[in-house]
PDB file of N, CA and C in Angstrom:
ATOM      1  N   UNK A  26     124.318 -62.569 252.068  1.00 75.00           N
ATOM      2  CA  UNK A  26     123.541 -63.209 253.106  1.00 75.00           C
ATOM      3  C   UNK A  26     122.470 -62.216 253.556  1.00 75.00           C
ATOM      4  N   UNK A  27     121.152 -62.721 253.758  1.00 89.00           N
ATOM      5  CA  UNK A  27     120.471 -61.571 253.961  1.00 89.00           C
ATOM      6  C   UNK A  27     120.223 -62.045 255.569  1.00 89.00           C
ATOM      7  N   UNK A  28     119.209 -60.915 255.811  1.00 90.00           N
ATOM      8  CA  UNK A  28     119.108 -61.035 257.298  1.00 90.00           C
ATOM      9  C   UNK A  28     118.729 -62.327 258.223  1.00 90.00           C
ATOM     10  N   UNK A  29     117.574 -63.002 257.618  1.00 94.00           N
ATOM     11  CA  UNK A  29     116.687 -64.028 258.124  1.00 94.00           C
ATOM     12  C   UNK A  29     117.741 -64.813 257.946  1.00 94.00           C
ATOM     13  N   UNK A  30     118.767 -64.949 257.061  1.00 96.00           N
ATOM     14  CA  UNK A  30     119.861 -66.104 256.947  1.00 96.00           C
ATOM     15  C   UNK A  30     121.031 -65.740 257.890  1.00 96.00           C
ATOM     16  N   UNK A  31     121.053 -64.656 258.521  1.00 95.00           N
ATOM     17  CA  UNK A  31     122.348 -64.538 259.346  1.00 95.00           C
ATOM     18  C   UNK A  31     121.694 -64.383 260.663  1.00 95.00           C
ATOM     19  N   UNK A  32     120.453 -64.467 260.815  1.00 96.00           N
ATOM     20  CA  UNK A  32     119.744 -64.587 262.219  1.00 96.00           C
ATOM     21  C   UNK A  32     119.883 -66.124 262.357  1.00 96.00           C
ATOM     22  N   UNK A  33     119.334 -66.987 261.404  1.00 97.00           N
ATOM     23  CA  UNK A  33     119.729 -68.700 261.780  1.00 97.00           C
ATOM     24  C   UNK A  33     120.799 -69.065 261.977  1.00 97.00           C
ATOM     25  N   UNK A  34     121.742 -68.551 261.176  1.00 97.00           N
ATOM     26  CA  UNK A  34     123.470 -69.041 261.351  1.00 97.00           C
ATOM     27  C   UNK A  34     123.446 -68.673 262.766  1.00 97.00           C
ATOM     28  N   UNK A  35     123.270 -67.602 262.751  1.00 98.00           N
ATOM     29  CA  UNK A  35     123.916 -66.605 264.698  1.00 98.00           C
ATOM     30  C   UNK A  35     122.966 -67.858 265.730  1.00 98.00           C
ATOM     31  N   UNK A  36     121.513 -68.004 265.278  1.00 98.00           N
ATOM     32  CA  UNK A  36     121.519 -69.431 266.587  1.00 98.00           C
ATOM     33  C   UNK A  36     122.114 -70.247 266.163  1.00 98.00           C
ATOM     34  N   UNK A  37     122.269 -71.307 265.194  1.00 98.00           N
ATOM     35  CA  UNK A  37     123.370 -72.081 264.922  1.00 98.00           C
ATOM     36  C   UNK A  37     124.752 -71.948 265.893  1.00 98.00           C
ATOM     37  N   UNK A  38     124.877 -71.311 265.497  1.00 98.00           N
ATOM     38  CA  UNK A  38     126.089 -70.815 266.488  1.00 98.00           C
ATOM     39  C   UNK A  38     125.492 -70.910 268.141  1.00 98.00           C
ATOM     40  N   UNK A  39     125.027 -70.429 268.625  1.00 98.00           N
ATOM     41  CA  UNK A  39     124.320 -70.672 269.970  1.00 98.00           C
ATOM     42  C   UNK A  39     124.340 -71.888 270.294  1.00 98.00           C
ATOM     43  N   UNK A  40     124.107 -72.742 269.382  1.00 98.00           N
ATOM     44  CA  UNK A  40     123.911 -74.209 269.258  1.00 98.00           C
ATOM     45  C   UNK A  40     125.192 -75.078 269.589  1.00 98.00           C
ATOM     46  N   UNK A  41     125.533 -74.330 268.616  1.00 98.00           N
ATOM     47  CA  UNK A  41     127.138 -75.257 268.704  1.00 98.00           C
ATOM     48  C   UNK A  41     128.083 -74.810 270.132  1.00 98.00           C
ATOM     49  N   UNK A  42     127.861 -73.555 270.262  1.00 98.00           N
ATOM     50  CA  UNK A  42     128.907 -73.025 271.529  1.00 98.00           C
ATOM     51  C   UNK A  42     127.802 -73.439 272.857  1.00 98.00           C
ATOM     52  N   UNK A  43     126.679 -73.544 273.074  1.00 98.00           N
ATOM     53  CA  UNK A  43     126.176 -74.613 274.092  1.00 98.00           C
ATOM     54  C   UNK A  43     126.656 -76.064 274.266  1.00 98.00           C
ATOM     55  N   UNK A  44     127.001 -76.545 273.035  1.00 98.00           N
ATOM     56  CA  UNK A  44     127.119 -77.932 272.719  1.00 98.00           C
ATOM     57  C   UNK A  44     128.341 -78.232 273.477  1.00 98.00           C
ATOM     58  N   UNK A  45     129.313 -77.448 273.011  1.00 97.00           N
ATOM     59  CA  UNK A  45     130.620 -77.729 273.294  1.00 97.00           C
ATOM     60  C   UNK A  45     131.252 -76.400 274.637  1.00 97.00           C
ATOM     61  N   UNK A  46     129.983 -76.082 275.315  1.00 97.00           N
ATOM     62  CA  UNK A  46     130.603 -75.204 276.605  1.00 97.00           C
ATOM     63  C   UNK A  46     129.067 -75.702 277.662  1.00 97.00           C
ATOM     64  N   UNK A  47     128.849 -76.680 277.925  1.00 97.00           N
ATOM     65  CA  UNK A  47     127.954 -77.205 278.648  1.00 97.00           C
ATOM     66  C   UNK A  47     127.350 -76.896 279.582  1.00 97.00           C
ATOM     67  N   UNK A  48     128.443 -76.493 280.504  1.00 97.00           N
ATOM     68  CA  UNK A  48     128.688 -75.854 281.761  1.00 97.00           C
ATOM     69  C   UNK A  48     128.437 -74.299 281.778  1.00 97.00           C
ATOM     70  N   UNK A  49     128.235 -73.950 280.671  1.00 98.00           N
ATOM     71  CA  UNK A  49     127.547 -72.283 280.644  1.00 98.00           C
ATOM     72  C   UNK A  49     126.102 -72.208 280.322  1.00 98.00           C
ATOM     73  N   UNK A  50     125.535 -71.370 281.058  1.00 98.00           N
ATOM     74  CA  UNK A  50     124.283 -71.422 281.015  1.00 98.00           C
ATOM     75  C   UNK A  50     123.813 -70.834 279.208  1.00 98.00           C
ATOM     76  N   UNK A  51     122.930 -71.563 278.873  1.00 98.00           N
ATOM     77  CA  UNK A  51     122.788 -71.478 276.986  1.00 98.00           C
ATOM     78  C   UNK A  51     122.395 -69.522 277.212  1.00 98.00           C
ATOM     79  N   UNK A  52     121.389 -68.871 278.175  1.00 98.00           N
ATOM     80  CA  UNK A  52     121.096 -67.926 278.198  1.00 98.00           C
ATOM     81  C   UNK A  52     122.430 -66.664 278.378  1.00 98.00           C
ATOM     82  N   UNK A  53     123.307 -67.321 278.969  1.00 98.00           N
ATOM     83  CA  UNK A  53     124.605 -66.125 279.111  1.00 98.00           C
ATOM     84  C   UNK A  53     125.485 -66.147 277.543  1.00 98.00           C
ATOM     85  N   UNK A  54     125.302 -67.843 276.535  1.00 98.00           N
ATOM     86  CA  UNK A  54     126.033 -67.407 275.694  1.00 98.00           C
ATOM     87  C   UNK A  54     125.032 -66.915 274.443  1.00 98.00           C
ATOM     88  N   UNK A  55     124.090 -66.745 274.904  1.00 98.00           N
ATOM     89  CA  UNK A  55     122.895 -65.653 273.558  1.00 98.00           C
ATOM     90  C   UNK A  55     122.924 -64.331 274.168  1.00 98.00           C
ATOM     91  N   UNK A  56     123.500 -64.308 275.518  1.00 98.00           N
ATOM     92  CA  UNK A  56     123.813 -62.444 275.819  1.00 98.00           C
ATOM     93  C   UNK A  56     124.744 -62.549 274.705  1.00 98.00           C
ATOM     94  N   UNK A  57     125.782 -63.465 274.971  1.00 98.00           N
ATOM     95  CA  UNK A  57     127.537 -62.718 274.240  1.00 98.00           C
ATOM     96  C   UNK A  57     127.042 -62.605 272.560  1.00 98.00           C
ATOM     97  N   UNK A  58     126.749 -63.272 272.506  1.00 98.00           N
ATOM     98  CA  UNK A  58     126.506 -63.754 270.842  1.00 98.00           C
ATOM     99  C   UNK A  58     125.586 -62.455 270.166  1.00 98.00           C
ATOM    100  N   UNK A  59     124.372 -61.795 270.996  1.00 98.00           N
ATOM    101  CA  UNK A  59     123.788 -61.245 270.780  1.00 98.00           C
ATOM    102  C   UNK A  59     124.816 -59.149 270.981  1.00 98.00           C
ATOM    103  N   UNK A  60     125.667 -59.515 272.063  1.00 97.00           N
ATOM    104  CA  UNK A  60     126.770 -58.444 272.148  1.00 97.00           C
ATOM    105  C   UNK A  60     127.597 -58.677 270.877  1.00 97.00           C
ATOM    106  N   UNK A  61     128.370 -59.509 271.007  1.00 97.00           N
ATOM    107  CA  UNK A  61     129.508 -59.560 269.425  1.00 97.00           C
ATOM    108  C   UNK A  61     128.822 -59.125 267.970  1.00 97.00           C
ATOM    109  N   UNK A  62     126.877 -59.165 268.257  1.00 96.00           N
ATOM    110  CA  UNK A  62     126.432 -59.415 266.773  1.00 96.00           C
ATOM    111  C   UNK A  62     126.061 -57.924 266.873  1.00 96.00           C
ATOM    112  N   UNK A  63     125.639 -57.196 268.042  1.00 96.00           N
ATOM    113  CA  UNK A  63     125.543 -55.895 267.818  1.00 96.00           C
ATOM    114  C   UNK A  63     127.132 -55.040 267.149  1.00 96.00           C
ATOM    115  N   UNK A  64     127.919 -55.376 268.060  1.00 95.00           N
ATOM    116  CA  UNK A  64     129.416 -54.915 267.449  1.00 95.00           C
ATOM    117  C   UNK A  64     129.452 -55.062 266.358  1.00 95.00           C
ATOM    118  N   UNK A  65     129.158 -55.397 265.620  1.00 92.00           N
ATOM    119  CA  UNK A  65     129.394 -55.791 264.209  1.00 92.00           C
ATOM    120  C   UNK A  65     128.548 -55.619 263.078  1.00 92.00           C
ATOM    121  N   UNK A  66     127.347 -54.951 263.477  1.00 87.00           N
ATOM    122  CA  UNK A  66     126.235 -54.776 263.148  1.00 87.00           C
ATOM    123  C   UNK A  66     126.141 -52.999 262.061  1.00 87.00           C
ATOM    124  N   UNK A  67     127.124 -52.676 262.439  1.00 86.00           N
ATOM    125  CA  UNK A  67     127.797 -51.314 261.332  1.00 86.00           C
ATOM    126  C   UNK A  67     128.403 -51.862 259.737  1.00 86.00           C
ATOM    127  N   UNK A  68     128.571 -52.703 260.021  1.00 84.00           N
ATOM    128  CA  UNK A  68     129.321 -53.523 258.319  1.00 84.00           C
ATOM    129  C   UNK A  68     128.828 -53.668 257.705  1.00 84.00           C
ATOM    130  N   UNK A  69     129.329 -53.445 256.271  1.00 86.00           N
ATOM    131  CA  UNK A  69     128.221 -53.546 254.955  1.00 86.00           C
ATOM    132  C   UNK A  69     128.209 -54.954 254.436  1.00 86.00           C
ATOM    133  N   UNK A  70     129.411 -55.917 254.555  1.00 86.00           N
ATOM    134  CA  UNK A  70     129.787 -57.178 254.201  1.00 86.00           C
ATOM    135  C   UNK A  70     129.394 -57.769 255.486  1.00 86.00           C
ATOM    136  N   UNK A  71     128.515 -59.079 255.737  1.00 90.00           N
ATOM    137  CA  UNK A  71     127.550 -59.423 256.275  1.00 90.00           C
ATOM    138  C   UNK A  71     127.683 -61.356 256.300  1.00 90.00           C
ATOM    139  N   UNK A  72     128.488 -61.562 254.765  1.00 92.00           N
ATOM    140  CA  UNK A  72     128.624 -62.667 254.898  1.00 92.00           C
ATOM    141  C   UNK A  72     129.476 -63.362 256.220  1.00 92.00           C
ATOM    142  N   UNK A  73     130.333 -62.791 257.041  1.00 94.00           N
ATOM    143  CA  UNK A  73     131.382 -63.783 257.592  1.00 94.00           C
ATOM    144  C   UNK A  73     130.991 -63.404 258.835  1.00 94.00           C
ATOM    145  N   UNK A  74     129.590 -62.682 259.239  1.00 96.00           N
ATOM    146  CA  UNK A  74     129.316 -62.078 260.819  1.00 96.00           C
ATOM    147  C   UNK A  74     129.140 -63.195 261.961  1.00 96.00           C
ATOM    148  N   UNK A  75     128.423 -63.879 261.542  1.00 96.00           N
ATOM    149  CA  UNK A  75     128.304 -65.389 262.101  1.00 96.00           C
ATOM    150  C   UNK A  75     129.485 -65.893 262.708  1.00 96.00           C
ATOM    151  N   UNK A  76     130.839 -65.948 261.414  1.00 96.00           N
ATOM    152  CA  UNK A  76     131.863 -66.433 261.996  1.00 96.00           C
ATOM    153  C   UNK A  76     132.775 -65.592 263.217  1.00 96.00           C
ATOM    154  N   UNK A  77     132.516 -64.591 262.612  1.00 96.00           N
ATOM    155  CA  UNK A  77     133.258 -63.524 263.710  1.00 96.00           C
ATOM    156  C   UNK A  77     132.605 -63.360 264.768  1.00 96.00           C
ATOM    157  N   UNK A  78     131.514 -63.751 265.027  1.00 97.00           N
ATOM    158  CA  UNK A  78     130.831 -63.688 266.470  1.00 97.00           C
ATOM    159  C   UNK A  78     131.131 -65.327 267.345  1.00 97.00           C
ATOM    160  N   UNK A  79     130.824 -65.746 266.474  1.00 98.00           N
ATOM    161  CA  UNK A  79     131.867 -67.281 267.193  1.00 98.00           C
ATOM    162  C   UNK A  79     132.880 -67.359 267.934  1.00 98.00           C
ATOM    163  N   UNK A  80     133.768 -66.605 266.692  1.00 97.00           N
ATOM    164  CA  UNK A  80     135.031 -67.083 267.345  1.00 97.00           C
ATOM    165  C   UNK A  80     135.373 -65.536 268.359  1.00 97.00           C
ATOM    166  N   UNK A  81     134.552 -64.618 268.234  1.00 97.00           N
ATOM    167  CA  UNK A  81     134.746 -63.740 269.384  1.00 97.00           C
ATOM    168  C   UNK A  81     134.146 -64.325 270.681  1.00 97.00           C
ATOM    169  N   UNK A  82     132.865 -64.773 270.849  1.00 98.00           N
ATOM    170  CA  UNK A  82     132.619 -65.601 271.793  1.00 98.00           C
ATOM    171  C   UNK A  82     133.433 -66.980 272.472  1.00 98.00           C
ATOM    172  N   UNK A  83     133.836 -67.620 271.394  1.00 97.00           N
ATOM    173  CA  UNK A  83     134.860 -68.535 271.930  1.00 97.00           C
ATOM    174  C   UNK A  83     135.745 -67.842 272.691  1.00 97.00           C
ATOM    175  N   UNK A  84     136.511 -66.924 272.294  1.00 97.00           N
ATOM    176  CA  UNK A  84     137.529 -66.636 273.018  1.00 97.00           C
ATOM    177  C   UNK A  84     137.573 -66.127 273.812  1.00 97.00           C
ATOM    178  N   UNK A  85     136.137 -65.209 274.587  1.00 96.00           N
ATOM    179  CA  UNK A  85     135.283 -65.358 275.602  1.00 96.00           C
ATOM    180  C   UNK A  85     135.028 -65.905 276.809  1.00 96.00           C
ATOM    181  N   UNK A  86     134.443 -66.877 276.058  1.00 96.00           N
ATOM    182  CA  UNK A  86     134.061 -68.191 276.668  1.00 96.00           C
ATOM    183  C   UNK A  86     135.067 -69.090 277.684  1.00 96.00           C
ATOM    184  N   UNK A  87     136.600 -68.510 276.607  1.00 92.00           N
ATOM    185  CA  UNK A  87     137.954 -69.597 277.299  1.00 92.00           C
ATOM    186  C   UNK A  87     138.172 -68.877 278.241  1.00 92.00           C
ATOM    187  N   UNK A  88     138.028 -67.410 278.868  1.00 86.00           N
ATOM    188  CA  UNK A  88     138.702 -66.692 279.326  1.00 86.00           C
ATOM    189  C   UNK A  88     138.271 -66.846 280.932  1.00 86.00           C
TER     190      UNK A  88
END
């Protein structure tokens, strides 16, 4: 996955966790999303970052 393709997935994701957390302002969950994607941002394998920022934000999000 190169970069420009894991920058669209990561809003994608923005997308979907607005969609389904309504009640959070869209700007607080592109802080988290944009925190989980720095964390993760040391890895050489790149394909599954998207997912792991999701579901780190989800669980976030529930808390």
């Amino acid at each position: 996955m190169g970069v420009i393709e894991e920058l669209r997935a990561l809003d994608h994701v923005v997308d979907r966790l607005a969609e389904k957390y309504p009640a959070v302002p869209r700007q607080h969950i592109e802080d988290l999303v944009e925190q989980e994607h720095r964390s993760l941002d040391t890895g050489r394998v790149r394909d599954y970052v998207p997912i792991l920022v999701e579901h780190s934000v989800k669980d976030r999000l529930r808390r």
